[in-house]
Amino acid sequence: VGEKAILAPGKYRVRATLRGRKDALGSVSDEKKVAVRARTKSKLTLDLSSSPLTVKTTVGGQAERLRVEIRREGRTVLRRKSDRRGEVKAPLSPGWYGVKAVLEAEQGPLEISKELKISRGKAAEVVLDLELGRAIVQTFERGVAVPAEVSFRREEAAEPMLRAQGGQEVFLPPGRYVLTVGRGAFERSFSAITVAAGKVVERQLELLDEEGRAPGERAPPKRKKRLK
């Protein structure tokens, strides 16, 4: 470092690596190209400073522990779960990065991603917010919890957005959802619920009607009175 080198004229790629320090990519290094001309002096400065990145993960604006992945040029350079505050901190070399947060929900993984540029010597922060709310719908028959399939359909949609088992916590975008419950060969629709980002809505549904019949089940025929 700082030493002079005598080189033949031409174009060179010069790389410096800092010993004993690493960032998320591995060794802290910098690389530049330089053109050397005959009987002239060339000067080159390599900057080996890294920049801190803070990734904040939230669901509906509330801090949530999510799996965070940071990629550069198609390569994963960091994979880590955010802490209780919903944060991941990592020193990075300058360049463009893709940052992704994944919520491992029972209904399947839900993710959000962004791209950002890390500039040398400047701290960076990115917030990855899954704008979702939670819904828990429990299904009962005569007050006893029973397994059933619950469909969530937006009021303006023709088909359900999601199907889940009764009692399962699901994550949904904000909006109003009509509930349809299927148990065996029967289905029954219920009034809509409103899902808000960062909130939990719970609903308990009794599948039997006031006369104790399942949806679609006919009442038994009345017996005719015998005349004496």
PDB file of C-alpha atoms in Angstrom:
ATOM      1  CA  VAL A   1       0.000   0.000   0.000  1.00  0.00           C
ATOM      2  CA  GLY A   2       1.416   3.386  -0.988  1.00  0.00           C
ATOM      3  CA  GLU A   3       4.343   1.791  -2.786  1.00  0.00           C
ATOM      4  CA  LYS A   4       5.322   2.682  -6.335  1.00  0.00           C
ATOM      5  CA  ALA A   5       5.153   0.095  -9.081  1.00  0.00           C
ATOM      6  CA  ILE A   6       6.980   0.252 -12.414  1.00  0.00           C
ATOM      7  CA  LEU A   7       4.741  -1.108 -15.160  1.00  0.00           C
ATOM      8  CA  ALA A   8       4.884  -1.402 -18.911  1.00  0.00           C
ATOM      9  CA  PRO A   9       2.382   0.767 -20.794  1.00  0.00           C
ATOM     10  CA  GLY A  10      -1.088  -0.717 -20.984  1.00  0.00           C
ATOM     11  CA  LYS A  11      -4.371  -1.115 -19.146  1.00  0.00           C
ATOM     12  CA  TYR A  12      -4.422  -2.758 -15.726  1.00  0.00           C
ATOM     13  CA  ARG A  13      -6.997  -3.861 -13.205  1.00  0.00           C
ATOM     14  CA  VAL A  14      -5.870  -3.022  -9.659  1.00  0.00           C
ATOM     15  CA  ARG A  15      -7.466  -4.661  -6.645  1.00  0.00           C
ATOM     16  CA  ALA A  16      -6.882  -4.085  -2.934  1.00  0.00           C
ATOM     17  CA  THR A  17      -8.157  -6.323  -0.122  1.00  0.00           C
ATOM     18  CA  LEU A  18      -8.286  -5.305   3.512  1.00  0.00           C
ATOM     19  CA  ARG A  19      -6.821  -7.893   5.861  1.00  0.00           C
ATOM     20  CA  GLY A  20      -8.689  -8.928   8.982  1.00  0.00           C
ATOM     21  CA  ARG A  21     -12.015  -7.307   8.057  1.00  0.00           C
ATOM     22  CA  LYS A  22     -15.056  -8.685   6.275  1.00  0.00           C
ATOM     23  CA  ASP A  23     -18.453  -7.503   5.170  1.00  0.00           C
ATOM     24  CA  ALA A  24     -21.492  -9.539   4.089  1.00  0.00           C
ATOM     25  CA  LEU A  25     -19.783 -10.331   0.793  1.00  0.00           C
ATOM     26  CA  GLY A  26     -16.642 -11.607   2.483  1.00  0.00           C
ATOM     27  CA  SER A  27     -13.363  -9.720   2.265  1.00  0.00           C
ATOM     28  CA  VAL A  28     -13.549  -5.924   2.073  1.00  0.00           C
ATOM     29  CA  SER A  29     -12.014  -4.932  -1.227  1.00  0.00           C
ATOM     30  CA  ASP A  30     -12.057  -2.364  -4.016  1.00  0.00           C
ATOM     31  CA  GLU A  31     -11.065  -2.694  -7.638  1.00  0.00           C
ATOM     32  CA  LYS A  32     -10.451  -0.144 -10.391  1.00  0.00           C
ATOM     33  CA  LYS A  33      -8.992   0.037 -13.875  1.00  0.00           C
ATOM     34  CA  VAL A  34      -6.037   2.239 -14.710  1.00  0.00           C
ATOM     35  CA  ALA A  35      -4.243   3.092 -17.964  1.00  0.00           C
ATOM     36  CA  VAL A  36      -0.448   3.360 -17.735  1.00  0.00           C
ATOM     37  CA  ARG A  37       1.354   5.461 -20.351  1.00  0.00           C
ATOM     38  CA  ALA A  38       5.058   5.575 -21.119  1.00  0.00           C
ATOM     39  CA  ARG A  39       7.149   8.141 -19.196  1.00  0.00           C
ATOM     40  CA  THR A  40       4.131   9.347 -17.150  1.00  0.00           C
ATOM     41  CA  LYS A  41       3.011   8.815 -13.574  1.00  0.00           C
ATOM     42  CA  SER A  42      -0.404   7.377 -12.771  1.00  0.00           C
ATOM     43  CA  LYS A  43      -2.128   7.720  -9.415  1.00  0.00           C
ATOM     44  CA  LEU A  44      -4.955   5.557  -8.164  1.00  0.00           C
ATOM     45  CA  THR A  45      -6.957   5.615  -4.925  1.00  0.00           C
ATOM     46  CA  LEU A  46      -8.789   2.529  -3.668  1.00  0.00           C
ATOM     47  CA  ASP A  47     -11.387   3.014  -0.950  1.00  0.00           C
ATOM     48  CA  LEU A  48     -11.834   0.028   1.384  1.00  0.00           C
ATOM     49  CA  SER A  49     -14.552   1.438   3.614  1.00  0.00           C
ATOM     50  CA  SER A  50     -17.872  -0.437   3.830  1.00  0.00           C
ATOM     51  CA  SER A  51     -21.316   1.018   4.495  1.00  0.00           C
ATOM     52  CA  PRO A  52     -23.843  -0.159   7.128  1.00  0.00           C
ATOM     53  CA  LEU A  53     -27.246  -1.313   5.909  1.00  0.00           C
ATOM     54  CA  THR A  54     -30.227  -1.656   8.256  1.00  0.00           C
ATOM     55  CA  VAL A  55     -33.159  -3.745   7.050  1.00  0.00           C
ATOM     56  CA  LYS A  56     -36.431  -3.296   8.957  1.00  0.00           C
ATOM     57  CA  THR A  57     -39.130  -5.975   8.585  1.00  0.00           C
ATOM     58  CA  THR A  58     -42.755  -5.257   9.444  1.00  0.00           C
ATOM     59  CA  VAL A  59     -46.203  -6.753   8.887  1.00  0.00           C
ATOM     60  CA  GLY A  60     -48.921  -4.140   8.709  1.00  0.00           C
ATOM     61  CA  GLY A  61     -46.492  -1.577  10.081  1.00  0.00           C
ATOM     62  CA  GLN A  62     -45.694  -3.700  13.155  1.00  0.00           C
ATOM     63  CA  ALA A  63     -42.189  -5.091  13.724  1.00  0.00           C
ATOM     64  CA  GLU A  64     -42.069  -8.795  12.841  1.00  0.00           C
ATOM     65  CA  ARG A  65     -39.293 -11.371  12.757  1.00  0.00           C
ATOM     66  CA  LEU A  66     -38.950 -12.372   9.091  1.00  0.00           C
ATOM     67  CA  ARG A  67     -36.342 -14.195   7.032  1.00  0.00           C
ATOM     68  CA  VAL A  68     -34.173 -11.658   5.203  1.00  0.00           C
ATOM     69  CA  GLU A  69     -32.136 -12.370   2.073  1.00  0.00           C
ATOM     70  CA  ILE A  70     -29.672  -9.964   0.462  1.00  0.00           C
ATOM     71  CA  ARG A  71     -28.482 -10.724  -3.065  1.00  0.00           C
ATOM     72  CA  ARG A  72     -25.957  -9.149  -5.399  1.00  0.00           C
ATOM     73  CA  GLU A  73     -25.384 -10.144  -9.024  1.00  0.00           C
ATOM     74  CA  GLY A  74     -27.480 -13.281  -8.582  1.00  0.00           C
ATOM     75  CA  ARG A  75     -25.607 -14.456  -5.482  1.00  0.00           C
ATOM     76  CA  THR A  76     -27.009 -14.580  -1.951  1.00  0.00           C
ATOM     77  CA  VAL A  77     -24.591 -12.703   0.285  1.00  0.00           C
ATOM     78  CA  LEU A  78     -26.654 -12.803   3.486  1.00  0.00           C
ATOM     79  CA  ARG A  79     -29.540 -14.916   4.796  1.00  0.00           C
ATOM     80  CA  ARG A  80     -30.663 -14.180   8.336  1.00  0.00           C
ATOM     81  CA  LYS A  81     -33.797 -13.795  10.450  1.00  0.00           C
ATOM     82  CA  SER A  82     -34.492 -10.324  11.771  1.00  0.00           C
ATOM     83  CA  ASP A  83     -34.325  -9.763  15.522  1.00  0.00           C
ATOM     84  CA  ARG A  84     -37.169  -8.960  17.941  1.00  0.00           C
ATOM     85  CA  ARG A  85     -37.206  -5.375  16.755  1.00  0.00           C
ATOM     86  CA  GLY A  86     -37.547  -6.601  13.186  1.00  0.00           C
ATOM     87  CA  GLU A  87     -34.034  -5.506  12.183  1.00  0.00           C
ATOM     88  CA  VAL A  88     -31.037  -6.926  10.370  1.00  0.00           C
ATOM     89  CA  LYS A  89     -27.790  -4.973  10.186  1.00  0.00           C
ATOM     90  CA  ALA A  90     -24.985  -5.752   7.740  1.00  0.00           C
ATOM     91  CA  PRO A  91     -21.883  -3.935   6.436  1.00  0.00           C
ATOM     92  CA  LEU A  92     -21.830  -3.953   2.630  1.00  0.00           C
ATOM     93  CA  SER A  93     -19.502  -2.867  -0.117  1.00  0.00           C
ATOM     94  CA  PRO A  94     -20.839  -0.274  -2.590  1.00  0.00           C
ATOM     95  CA  GLY A  95     -23.142  -1.494  -5.348  1.00  0.00           C
ATOM     96  CA  TRP A  96     -26.706  -2.533  -6.183  1.00  0.00           C
ATOM     97  CA  TYR A  97     -28.433  -5.120  -4.000  1.00  0.00           C
ATOM     98  CA  GLY A  98     -31.750  -6.936  -3.931  1.00  0.00           C
ATOM     99  CA  VAL A  99     -33.269  -7.260  -0.446  1.00  0.00           C
ATOM    100  CA  LYS A 100     -36.136  -9.654   0.300  1.00  0.00           C
ATOM    101  CA  ALA A 101     -38.166 -10.421   3.435  1.00  0.00           C
ATOM    102  CA  VAL A 102     -40.141 -13.662   3.712  1.00  0.00           C
ATOM    103  CA  LEU A 103     -42.961 -14.489   6.144  1.00  0.00           C
ATOM    104  CA  GLU A 104     -43.189 -18.246   6.643  1.00  0.00           C
ATOM    105  CA  ALA A 105     -46.964 -18.469   7.119  1.00  0.00           C
ATOM    106  CA  GLU A 106     -48.999 -21.677   7.434  1.00  0.00           C
ATOM    107  CA  GLN A 107     -50.804 -20.745   4.208  1.00  0.00           C
ATOM    108  CA  GLY A 108     -47.452 -20.560   2.393  1.00  0.00           C
ATOM    109  CA  PRO A 109     -44.530 -18.108   2.179  1.00  0.00           C
ATOM    110  CA  LEU A 110     -45.383 -14.417   1.706  1.00  0.00           C
ATOM    111  CA  GLU A 111     -42.630 -12.081   0.560  1.00  0.00           C
ATOM    112  CA  ILE A 112     -41.708  -8.534  -0.389  1.00  0.00           C
ATOM    113  CA  SER A 113     -38.533  -7.342  -2.106  1.00  0.00           C
ATOM    114  CA  LYS A 114     -36.814  -4.096  -3.037  1.00  0.00           C
ATOM    115  CA  GLU A 115     -33.643  -3.011  -4.799  1.00  0.00           C
ATOM    116  CA  LEU A 116     -31.305  -0.379  -3.413  1.00  0.00           C
ATOM    117  CA  LYS A 117     -27.911   1.124  -4.058  1.00  0.00           C
ATOM    118  CA  ILE A 118     -25.259   1.153  -1.357  1.00  0.00           C
ATOM    119  CA  SER A 119     -22.945   4.170  -1.601  1.00  0.00           C
ATOM    120  CA  ARG A 120     -19.525   4.142  -0.054  1.00  0.00           C
ATOM    121  CA  GLY A 121     -19.365   5.764   3.368  1.00  0.00           C
ATOM    122  CA  LYS A 122     -23.133   6.329   3.616  1.00  0.00           C
ATOM    123  CA  ALA A 123     -25.458   4.451   5.959  1.00  0.00           C
ATOM    124  CA  ALA A 124     -28.547   3.003   4.280  1.00  0.00           C
ATOM    125  CA  GLU A 125     -31.915   1.804   5.564  1.00  0.00           C
ATOM    126  CA  VAL A 126     -34.732  -0.080   3.858  1.00  0.00           C
ATOM    127  CA  VAL A 127     -38.157  -0.944   5.297  1.00  0.00           C
ATOM    128  CA  LEU A 128     -39.820  -4.105   4.004  1.00  0.00           C
ATOM    129  CA  ASP A 129     -43.467  -3.985   5.060  1.00  0.00           C
ATOM    130  CA  LEU A 130     -45.960  -6.712   4.213  1.00  0.00           C
ATOM    131  CA  GLU A 131     -49.199  -4.724   4.257  1.00  0.00           C
ATOM    132  CA  LEU A 132     -51.326  -7.508   5.695  1.00  0.00           C
ATOM    133  CA  GLY A 133     -53.766  -8.183   8.500  1.00  0.00           C
ATOM    134  CA  ARG A 134     -54.473 -11.409  10.364  1.00  0.00           C
ATOM    135  CA  ALA A 135     -57.720 -13.365  10.500  1.00  0.00           C
ATOM    136  CA  ILE A 136     -58.652 -16.361  12.661  1.00  0.00           C
ATOM    137  CA  VAL A 137     -62.005 -18.040  11.997  1.00  0.00           C
ATOM    138  CA  GLN A 138     -63.058 -20.859  14.306  1.00  0.00           C
ATOM    139  CA  THR A 139     -65.839 -23.296  13.400  1.00  0.00           C
ATOM    140  CA  PHE A 140     -68.229 -24.987  15.862  1.00  0.00           C
ATOM    141  CA  GLU A 141     -71.170 -27.344  16.012  1.00  0.00           C
ATOM    142  CA  ARG A 142     -73.265 -26.990  19.178  1.00  0.00           C
ATOM    143  CA  GLY A 143     -70.352 -25.127  20.767  1.00  0.00           C
ATOM    144  CA  VAL A 144     -67.795 -27.842  20.003  1.00  0.00           C
ATOM    145  CA  ALA A 145     -64.881 -26.980  17.694  1.00  0.00           C
ATOM    146  CA  VAL A 146     -65.000 -29.013  14.469  1.00  0.00           C
ATOM    147  CA  PRO A 147     -62.692 -29.184  11.435  1.00  0.00           C
ATOM    148  CA  ALA A 148     -63.968 -27.296   8.408  1.00  0.00           C
ATOM    149  CA  GLU A 149     -62.644 -25.432   5.380  1.00  0.00           C
ATOM    150  CA  VAL A 150     -63.049 -21.649   5.425  1.00  0.00           C
ATOM    151  CA  SER A 151     -62.989 -19.655   2.181  1.00  0.00           C
ATOM    152  CA  PHE A 152     -62.150 -15.942   2.151  1.00  0.00           C
ATOM    153  CA  ARG A 153     -63.617 -14.061  -0.826  1.00  0.00           C
ATOM    154  CA  ARG A 154     -63.343 -10.340  -1.410  1.00  0.00           C
ATOM    155  CA  GLU A 155     -66.783  -8.759  -1.679  1.00  0.00           C
ATOM    156  CA  GLU A 156     -66.046  -7.532  -5.195  1.00  0.00           C
ATOM    157  CA  ALA A 157     -64.502 -10.831  -6.378  1.00  0.00           C
ATOM    158  CA  ALA A 158     -66.133 -13.901  -7.888  1.00  0.00           C
ATOM    159  CA  GLU A 159     -63.654 -16.471  -6.553  1.00  0.00           C
ATOM    160  CA  PRO A 160     -62.108 -16.970  -3.111  1.00  0.00           C
ATOM    161  CA  MET A 161     -58.686 -15.462  -2.508  1.00  0.00           C
ATOM    162  CA  LEU A 162     -57.749 -18.074   0.067  1.00  0.00           C
ATOM    163  CA  ARG A 163     -58.937 -21.322   1.621  1.00  0.00           C
ATOM    164  CA  ALA A 164     -57.790 -22.411   5.069  1.00  0.00           C
ATOM    165  CA  GLN A 165     -58.747 -24.727   7.896  1.00  0.00           C
ATOM    166  CA  GLY A 166     -60.910 -23.440  10.716  1.00  0.00           C
ATOM    167  CA  GLY A 167     -58.801 -22.027  13.551  1.00  0.00           C
ATOM    168  CA  GLN A 168     -55.815 -21.395  11.273  1.00  0.00           C
ATOM    169  CA  GLU A 169     -54.250 -17.932  11.368  1.00  0.00           C
ATOM    170  CA  VAL A 170     -54.189 -16.439   7.874  1.00  0.00           C
ATOM    171  CA  PHE A 171     -52.663 -13.248   6.486  1.00  0.00           C
ATOM    172  CA  LEU A 172     -54.742 -11.158   4.077  1.00  0.00           C
ATOM    173  CA  PRO A 173     -54.491  -7.750   2.356  1.00  0.00           C
ATOM    174  CA  PRO A 174     -56.779  -5.087   3.864  1.00  0.00           C
ATOM    175  CA  GLY A 175     -60.411  -5.324   2.733  1.00  0.00           C
ATOM    176  CA  ARG A 176     -63.771  -6.997   3.341  1.00  0.00           C
ATOM    177  CA  TYR A 177     -64.055 -10.749   2.914  1.00  0.00           C
ATOM    178  CA  VAL A 178     -67.168 -12.916   2.695  1.00  0.00           C
ATOM    179  CA  LEU A 179     -66.770 -16.195   4.581  1.00  0.00           C
ATOM    180  CA  THR A 180     -67.933 -19.556   3.277  1.00  0.00           C
ATOM    181  CA  VAL A 181     -67.522 -22.657   5.409  1.00  0.00           C
ATOM    182  CA  GLY A 182     -67.507 -26.162   3.994  1.00  0.00           C
ATOM    183  CA  ARG A 183     -67.867 -29.247   6.141  1.00  0.00           C
ATOM    184  CA  GLY A 184     -68.407 -32.573   4.456  1.00  0.00           C
ATOM    185  CA  ALA A 185     -70.921 -32.139   1.634  1.00  0.00           C
ATOM    186  CA  PHE A 186     -72.390 -28.936   3.050  1.00  0.00           C
ATOM    187  CA  GLU A 187     -71.500 -25.275   2.641  1.00  0.00           C
ATOM    188  CA  ARG A 188     -72.735 -22.221   4.457  1.00  0.00           C
ATOM    189  CA  SER A 189     -72.021 -18.538   3.841  1.00  0.00           C
ATOM    190  CA  PHE A 190     -71.610 -15.945   6.579  1.00  0.00           C
ATOM    191  CA  SER A 191     -71.432 -12.159   6.695  1.00  0.00           C
ATOM    192  CA  ALA A 192     -68.174 -10.434   5.755  1.00  0.00           C
ATOM    193  CA  ILE A 193     -65.266  -9.600   8.021  1.00  0.00           C
ATOM    194  CA  THR A 194     -63.082  -6.499   7.691  1.00  0.00           C
ATOM    195  CA  VAL A 195     -59.321  -7.031   7.618  1.00  0.00           C
ATOM    196  CA  ALA A 196     -57.040  -4.088   8.445  1.00  0.00           C
ATOM    197  CA  ALA A 197     -53.241  -3.947   8.083  1.00  0.00           C
ATOM    198  CA  GLY A 198     -51.469  -4.802  11.323  1.00  0.00           C
ATOM    199  CA  LYS A 199     -54.707  -5.874  13.067  1.00  0.00           C
ATOM    200  CA  VAL A 200     -56.156  -9.242  14.077  1.00  0.00           C
ATOM    201  CA  VAL A 201     -59.799 -10.075  13.428  1.00  0.00           C
ATOM    202  CA  GLU A 202     -61.327 -13.164  15.067  1.00  0.00           C
ATOM    203  CA  ARG A 203     -64.650 -14.791  14.289  1.00  0.00           C
ATOM    204  CA  GLN A 204     -66.430 -17.786  15.772  1.00  0.00           C
ATOM    205  CA  LEU A 205     -68.967 -19.480  13.522  1.00  0.00           C
ATOM    206  CA  GLU A 206     -71.699 -21.905  14.551  1.00  0.00           C
ATOM    207  CA  LEU A 207     -72.382 -24.194  11.607  1.00  0.00           C
ATOM    208  CA  LEU A 208     -75.714 -25.570  12.796  1.00  0.00           C
ATOM    209  CA  ASP A 209     -78.872 -23.506  12.593  1.00  0.00           C
ATOM    210  CA  GLU A 210     -81.253 -22.806  15.465  1.00  0.00           C
ATOM    211  CA  GLU A 211     -82.907 -26.191  14.976  1.00  0.00           C
ATOM    212  CA  GLY A 212     -79.557 -27.999  15.081  1.00  0.00           C
ATOM    213  CA  ARG A 213     -79.405 -28.786  11.348  1.00  0.00           C
ATOM    214  CA  ALA A 214     -76.321 -28.622   9.171  1.00  0.00           C
ATOM    215  CA  PRO A 215     -76.357 -26.320   6.111  1.00  0.00           C
ATOM    216  CA  GLY A 216     -78.593 -27.833   3.437  1.00  0.00           C
ATOM    217  CA  GLU A 217     -79.975 -30.471   5.766  1.00  0.00           C
ATOM    218  CA  ARG A 218     -83.746 -30.863   5.541  1.00  0.00           C
ATOM    219  CA  ALA A 219     -85.944 -30.992   8.578  1.00  0.00           C
ATOM    220  CA  PRO A 220     -87.384 -34.445   9.261  1.00  0.00           C
ATOM    221  CA  PRO A 221     -90.966 -34.855   8.010  1.00  0.00           C
ATOM    222  CA  LYS A 222     -93.627 -34.312  10.617  1.00  0.00           C
ATOM    223  CA  ARG A 223     -95.530 -37.410  11.634  1.00  0.00           C
ATOM    224  CA  LYS A 224     -99.215 -37.383  10.904  1.00  0.00           C
ATOM    225  CA  LYS A 225    -101.488 -37.808  13.850  1.00  0.00           C
ATOM    226  CA  ARG A 226    -103.600 -40.933  13.741  1.00  0.00           C
ATOM    227  CA  LEU A 227    -107.303 -40.427  14.103  1.00  0.00           C
ATOM    228  CA  LYS A 228    -108.919 -42.564  16.742  1.00  0.00           C
TER     229      LYS A 228
END
